[in-house]
PDB file of C-alpha atoms in Angstrom:
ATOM      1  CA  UNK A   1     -99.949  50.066  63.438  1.00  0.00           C
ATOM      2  CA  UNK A   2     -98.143  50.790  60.285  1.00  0.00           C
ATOM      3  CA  UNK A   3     -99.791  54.522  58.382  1.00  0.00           C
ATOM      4  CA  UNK A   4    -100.746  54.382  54.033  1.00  0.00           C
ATOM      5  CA  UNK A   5     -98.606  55.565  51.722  1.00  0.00           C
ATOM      6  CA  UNK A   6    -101.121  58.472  51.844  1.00  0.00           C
ATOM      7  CA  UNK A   7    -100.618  59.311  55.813  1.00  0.00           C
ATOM      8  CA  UNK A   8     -97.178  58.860  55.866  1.00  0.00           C
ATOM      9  CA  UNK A   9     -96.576  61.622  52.735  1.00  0.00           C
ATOM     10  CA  UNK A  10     -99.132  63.997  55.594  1.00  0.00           C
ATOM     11  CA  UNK A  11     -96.758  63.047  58.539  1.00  0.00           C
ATOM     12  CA  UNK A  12     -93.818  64.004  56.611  1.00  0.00           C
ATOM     13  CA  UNK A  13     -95.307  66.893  55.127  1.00  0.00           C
ATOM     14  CA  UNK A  14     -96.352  68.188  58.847  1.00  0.00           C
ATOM     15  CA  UNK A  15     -93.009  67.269  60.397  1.00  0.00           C
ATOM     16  CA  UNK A  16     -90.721  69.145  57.455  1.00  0.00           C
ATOM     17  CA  UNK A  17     -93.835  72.444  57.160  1.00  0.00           C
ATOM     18  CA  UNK A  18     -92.308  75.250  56.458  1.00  0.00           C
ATOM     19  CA  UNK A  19     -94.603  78.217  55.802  1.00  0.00           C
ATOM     20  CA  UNK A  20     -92.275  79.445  53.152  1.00  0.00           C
ATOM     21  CA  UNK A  21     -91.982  76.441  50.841  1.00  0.00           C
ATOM     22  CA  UNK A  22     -95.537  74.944  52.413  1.00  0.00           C
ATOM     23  CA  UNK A  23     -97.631  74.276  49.289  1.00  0.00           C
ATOM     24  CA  UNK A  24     -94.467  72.946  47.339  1.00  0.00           C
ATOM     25  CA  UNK A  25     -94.418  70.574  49.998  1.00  0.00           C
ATOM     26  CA  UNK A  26     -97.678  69.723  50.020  1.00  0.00           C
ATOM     27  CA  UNK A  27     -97.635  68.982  46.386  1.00  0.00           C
ATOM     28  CA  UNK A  28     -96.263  65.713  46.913  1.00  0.00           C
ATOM     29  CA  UNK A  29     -98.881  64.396  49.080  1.00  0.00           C
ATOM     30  CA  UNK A  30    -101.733  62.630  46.861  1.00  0.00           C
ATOM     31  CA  UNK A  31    -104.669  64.464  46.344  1.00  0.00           C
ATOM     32  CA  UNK A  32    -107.995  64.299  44.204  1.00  0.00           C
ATOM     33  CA  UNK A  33    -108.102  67.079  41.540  1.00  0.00           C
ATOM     34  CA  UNK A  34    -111.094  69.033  42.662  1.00  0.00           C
ATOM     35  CA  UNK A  35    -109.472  68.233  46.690  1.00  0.00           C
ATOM     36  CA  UNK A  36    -111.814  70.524  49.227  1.00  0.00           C
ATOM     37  CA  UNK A  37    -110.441  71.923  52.469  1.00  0.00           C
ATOM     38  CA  UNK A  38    -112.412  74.051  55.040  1.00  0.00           C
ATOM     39  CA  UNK A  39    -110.917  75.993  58.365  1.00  0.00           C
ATOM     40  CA  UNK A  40    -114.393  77.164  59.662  1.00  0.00           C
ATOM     41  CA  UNK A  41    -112.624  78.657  63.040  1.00  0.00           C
ATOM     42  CA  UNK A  42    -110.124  80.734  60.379  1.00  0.00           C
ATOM     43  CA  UNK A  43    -112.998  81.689  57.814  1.00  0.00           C
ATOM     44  CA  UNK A  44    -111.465  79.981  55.028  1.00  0.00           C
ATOM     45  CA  UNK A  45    -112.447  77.269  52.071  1.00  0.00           C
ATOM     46  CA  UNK A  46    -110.803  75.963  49.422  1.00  0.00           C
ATOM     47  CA  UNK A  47    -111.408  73.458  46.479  1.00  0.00           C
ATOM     48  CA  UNK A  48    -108.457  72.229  43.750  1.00  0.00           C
ATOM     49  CA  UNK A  49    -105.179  72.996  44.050  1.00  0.00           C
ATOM     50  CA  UNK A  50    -105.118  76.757  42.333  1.00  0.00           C
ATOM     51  CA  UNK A  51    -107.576  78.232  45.549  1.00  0.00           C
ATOM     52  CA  UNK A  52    -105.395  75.861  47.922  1.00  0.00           C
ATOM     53  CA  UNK A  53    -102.105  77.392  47.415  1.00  0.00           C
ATOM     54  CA  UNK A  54    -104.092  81.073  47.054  1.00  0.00           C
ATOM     55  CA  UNK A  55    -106.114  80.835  49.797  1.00  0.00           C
ATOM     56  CA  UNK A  56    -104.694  78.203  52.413  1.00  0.00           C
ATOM     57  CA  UNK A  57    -101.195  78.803  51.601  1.00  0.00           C
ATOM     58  CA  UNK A  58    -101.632  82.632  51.575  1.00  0.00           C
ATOM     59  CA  UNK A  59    -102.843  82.461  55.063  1.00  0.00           C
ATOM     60  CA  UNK A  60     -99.696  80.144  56.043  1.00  0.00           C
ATOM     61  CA  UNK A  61     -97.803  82.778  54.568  1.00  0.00           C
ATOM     62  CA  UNK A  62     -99.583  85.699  55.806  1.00  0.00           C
ATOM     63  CA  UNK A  63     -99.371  84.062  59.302  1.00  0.00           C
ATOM     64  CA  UNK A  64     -95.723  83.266  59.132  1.00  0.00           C
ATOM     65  CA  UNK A  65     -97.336  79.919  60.317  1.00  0.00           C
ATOM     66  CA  UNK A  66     -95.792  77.259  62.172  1.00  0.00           C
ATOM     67  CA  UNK A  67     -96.796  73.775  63.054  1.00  0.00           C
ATOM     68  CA  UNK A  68     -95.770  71.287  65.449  1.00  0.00           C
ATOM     69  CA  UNK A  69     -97.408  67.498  64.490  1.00  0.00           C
ATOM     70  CA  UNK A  70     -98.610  66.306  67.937  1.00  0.00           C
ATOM     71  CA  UNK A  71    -100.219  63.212  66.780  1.00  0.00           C
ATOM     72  CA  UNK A  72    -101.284  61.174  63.504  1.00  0.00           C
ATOM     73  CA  UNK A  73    -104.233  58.376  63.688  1.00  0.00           C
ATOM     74  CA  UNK A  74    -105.727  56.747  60.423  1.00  0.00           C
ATOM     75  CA  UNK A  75    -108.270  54.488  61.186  1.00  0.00           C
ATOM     76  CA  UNK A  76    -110.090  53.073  57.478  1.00  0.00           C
ATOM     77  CA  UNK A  77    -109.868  56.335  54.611  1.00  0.00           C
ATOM     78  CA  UNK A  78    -109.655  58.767  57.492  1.00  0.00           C
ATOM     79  CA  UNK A  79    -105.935  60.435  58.613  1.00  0.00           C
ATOM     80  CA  UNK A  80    -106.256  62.788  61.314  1.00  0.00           C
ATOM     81  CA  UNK A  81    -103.485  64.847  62.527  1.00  0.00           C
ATOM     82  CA  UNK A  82    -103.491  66.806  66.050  1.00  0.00           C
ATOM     83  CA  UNK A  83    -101.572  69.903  65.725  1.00  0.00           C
ATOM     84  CA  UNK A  84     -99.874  72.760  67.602  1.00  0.00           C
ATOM     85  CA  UNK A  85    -100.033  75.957  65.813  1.00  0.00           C
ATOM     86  CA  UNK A  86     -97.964  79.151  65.891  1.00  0.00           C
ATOM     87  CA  UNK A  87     -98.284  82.564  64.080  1.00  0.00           C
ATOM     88  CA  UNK A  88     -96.091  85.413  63.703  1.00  0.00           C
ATOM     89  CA  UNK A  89     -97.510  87.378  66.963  1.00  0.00           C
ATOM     90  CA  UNK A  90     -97.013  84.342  68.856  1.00  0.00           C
ATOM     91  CA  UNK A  91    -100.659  82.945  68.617  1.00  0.00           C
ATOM     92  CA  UNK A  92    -100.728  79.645  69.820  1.00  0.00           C
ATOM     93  CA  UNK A  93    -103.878  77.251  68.178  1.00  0.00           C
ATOM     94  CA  UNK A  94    -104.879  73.991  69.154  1.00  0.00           C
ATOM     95  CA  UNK A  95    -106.377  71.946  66.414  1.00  0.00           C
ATOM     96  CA  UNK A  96    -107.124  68.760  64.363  1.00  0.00           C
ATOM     97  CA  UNK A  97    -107.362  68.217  60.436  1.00  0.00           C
ATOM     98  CA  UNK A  98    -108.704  65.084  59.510  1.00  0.00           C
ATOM     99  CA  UNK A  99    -108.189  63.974  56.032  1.00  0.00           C
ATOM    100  CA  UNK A 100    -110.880  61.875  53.826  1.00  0.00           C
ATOM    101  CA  UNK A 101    -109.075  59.505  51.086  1.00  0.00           C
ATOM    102  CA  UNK A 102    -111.000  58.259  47.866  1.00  0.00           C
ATOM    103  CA  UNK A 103    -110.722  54.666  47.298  1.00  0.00           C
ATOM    104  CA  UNK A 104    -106.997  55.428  45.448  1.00  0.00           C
ATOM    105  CA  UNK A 105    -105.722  56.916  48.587  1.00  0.00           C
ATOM    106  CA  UNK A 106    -106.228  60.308  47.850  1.00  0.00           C
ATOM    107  CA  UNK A 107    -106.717  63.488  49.619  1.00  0.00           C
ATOM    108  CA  UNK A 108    -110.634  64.417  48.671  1.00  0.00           C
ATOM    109  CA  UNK A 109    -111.410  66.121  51.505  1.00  0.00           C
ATOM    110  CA  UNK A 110    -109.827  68.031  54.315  1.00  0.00           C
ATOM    111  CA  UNK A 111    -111.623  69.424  57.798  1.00  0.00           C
ATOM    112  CA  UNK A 112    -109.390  71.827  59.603  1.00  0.00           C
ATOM    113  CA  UNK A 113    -111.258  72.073  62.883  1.00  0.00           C
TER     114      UNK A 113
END
């Protein structure tokens, strides 16, 4: 099965992430303007794209954060990507975002879980 326009600009964005250069890479997936992401394992919310790169990003950073995409799925206006995480201490964390499109194919909503 052949991924969006929408899922493949995530699957790229996951398999080039770079914590340093992260939200400028991001910034070329589609997104809603007032786009909401929660973490609620890492304590952290977002909404539009200011508090993303503050907040999000700053974690990434923070974290020297890498990722390793283990999986992408999109089944109807859902993408969800399994992921491998890494920080700077050599945390390892399992988890999944799952993205919600609009009817445009855009990024409204994002669950980091």
């Amino acid at each position: 099965m052949s991924l969006s326009s929408t899922a493949e600009a995530i699957k790229h964005y996951k398999v080039t992430f770079n914590w340093k250069t992260g939200f400028e890479s991001w910034s070329k997936v589609p997104t809603t303007k007032n786009y909401h992401m929660l973490a609620p394992n890492l304590g952290l919310e977002a909404t539009g794209a200011d508090e993303i790169r503050d907040i999000i990003f700053g974690f990434c950073t923070e974290n020297e954060l890498e990722q390793e995409l283990v999986d992408i799925i999109e089944h109807g206006q859902y993408v969800t990507c399994m992921l491998s995480l890494k920080t700077k201490l050599g945390d390892t964390i399992q988890c999944v975002e799952v993205f919600l499109l609009d009817d445009e194919g855009r990024v409204d909503k994002i669950w980091a879980l």
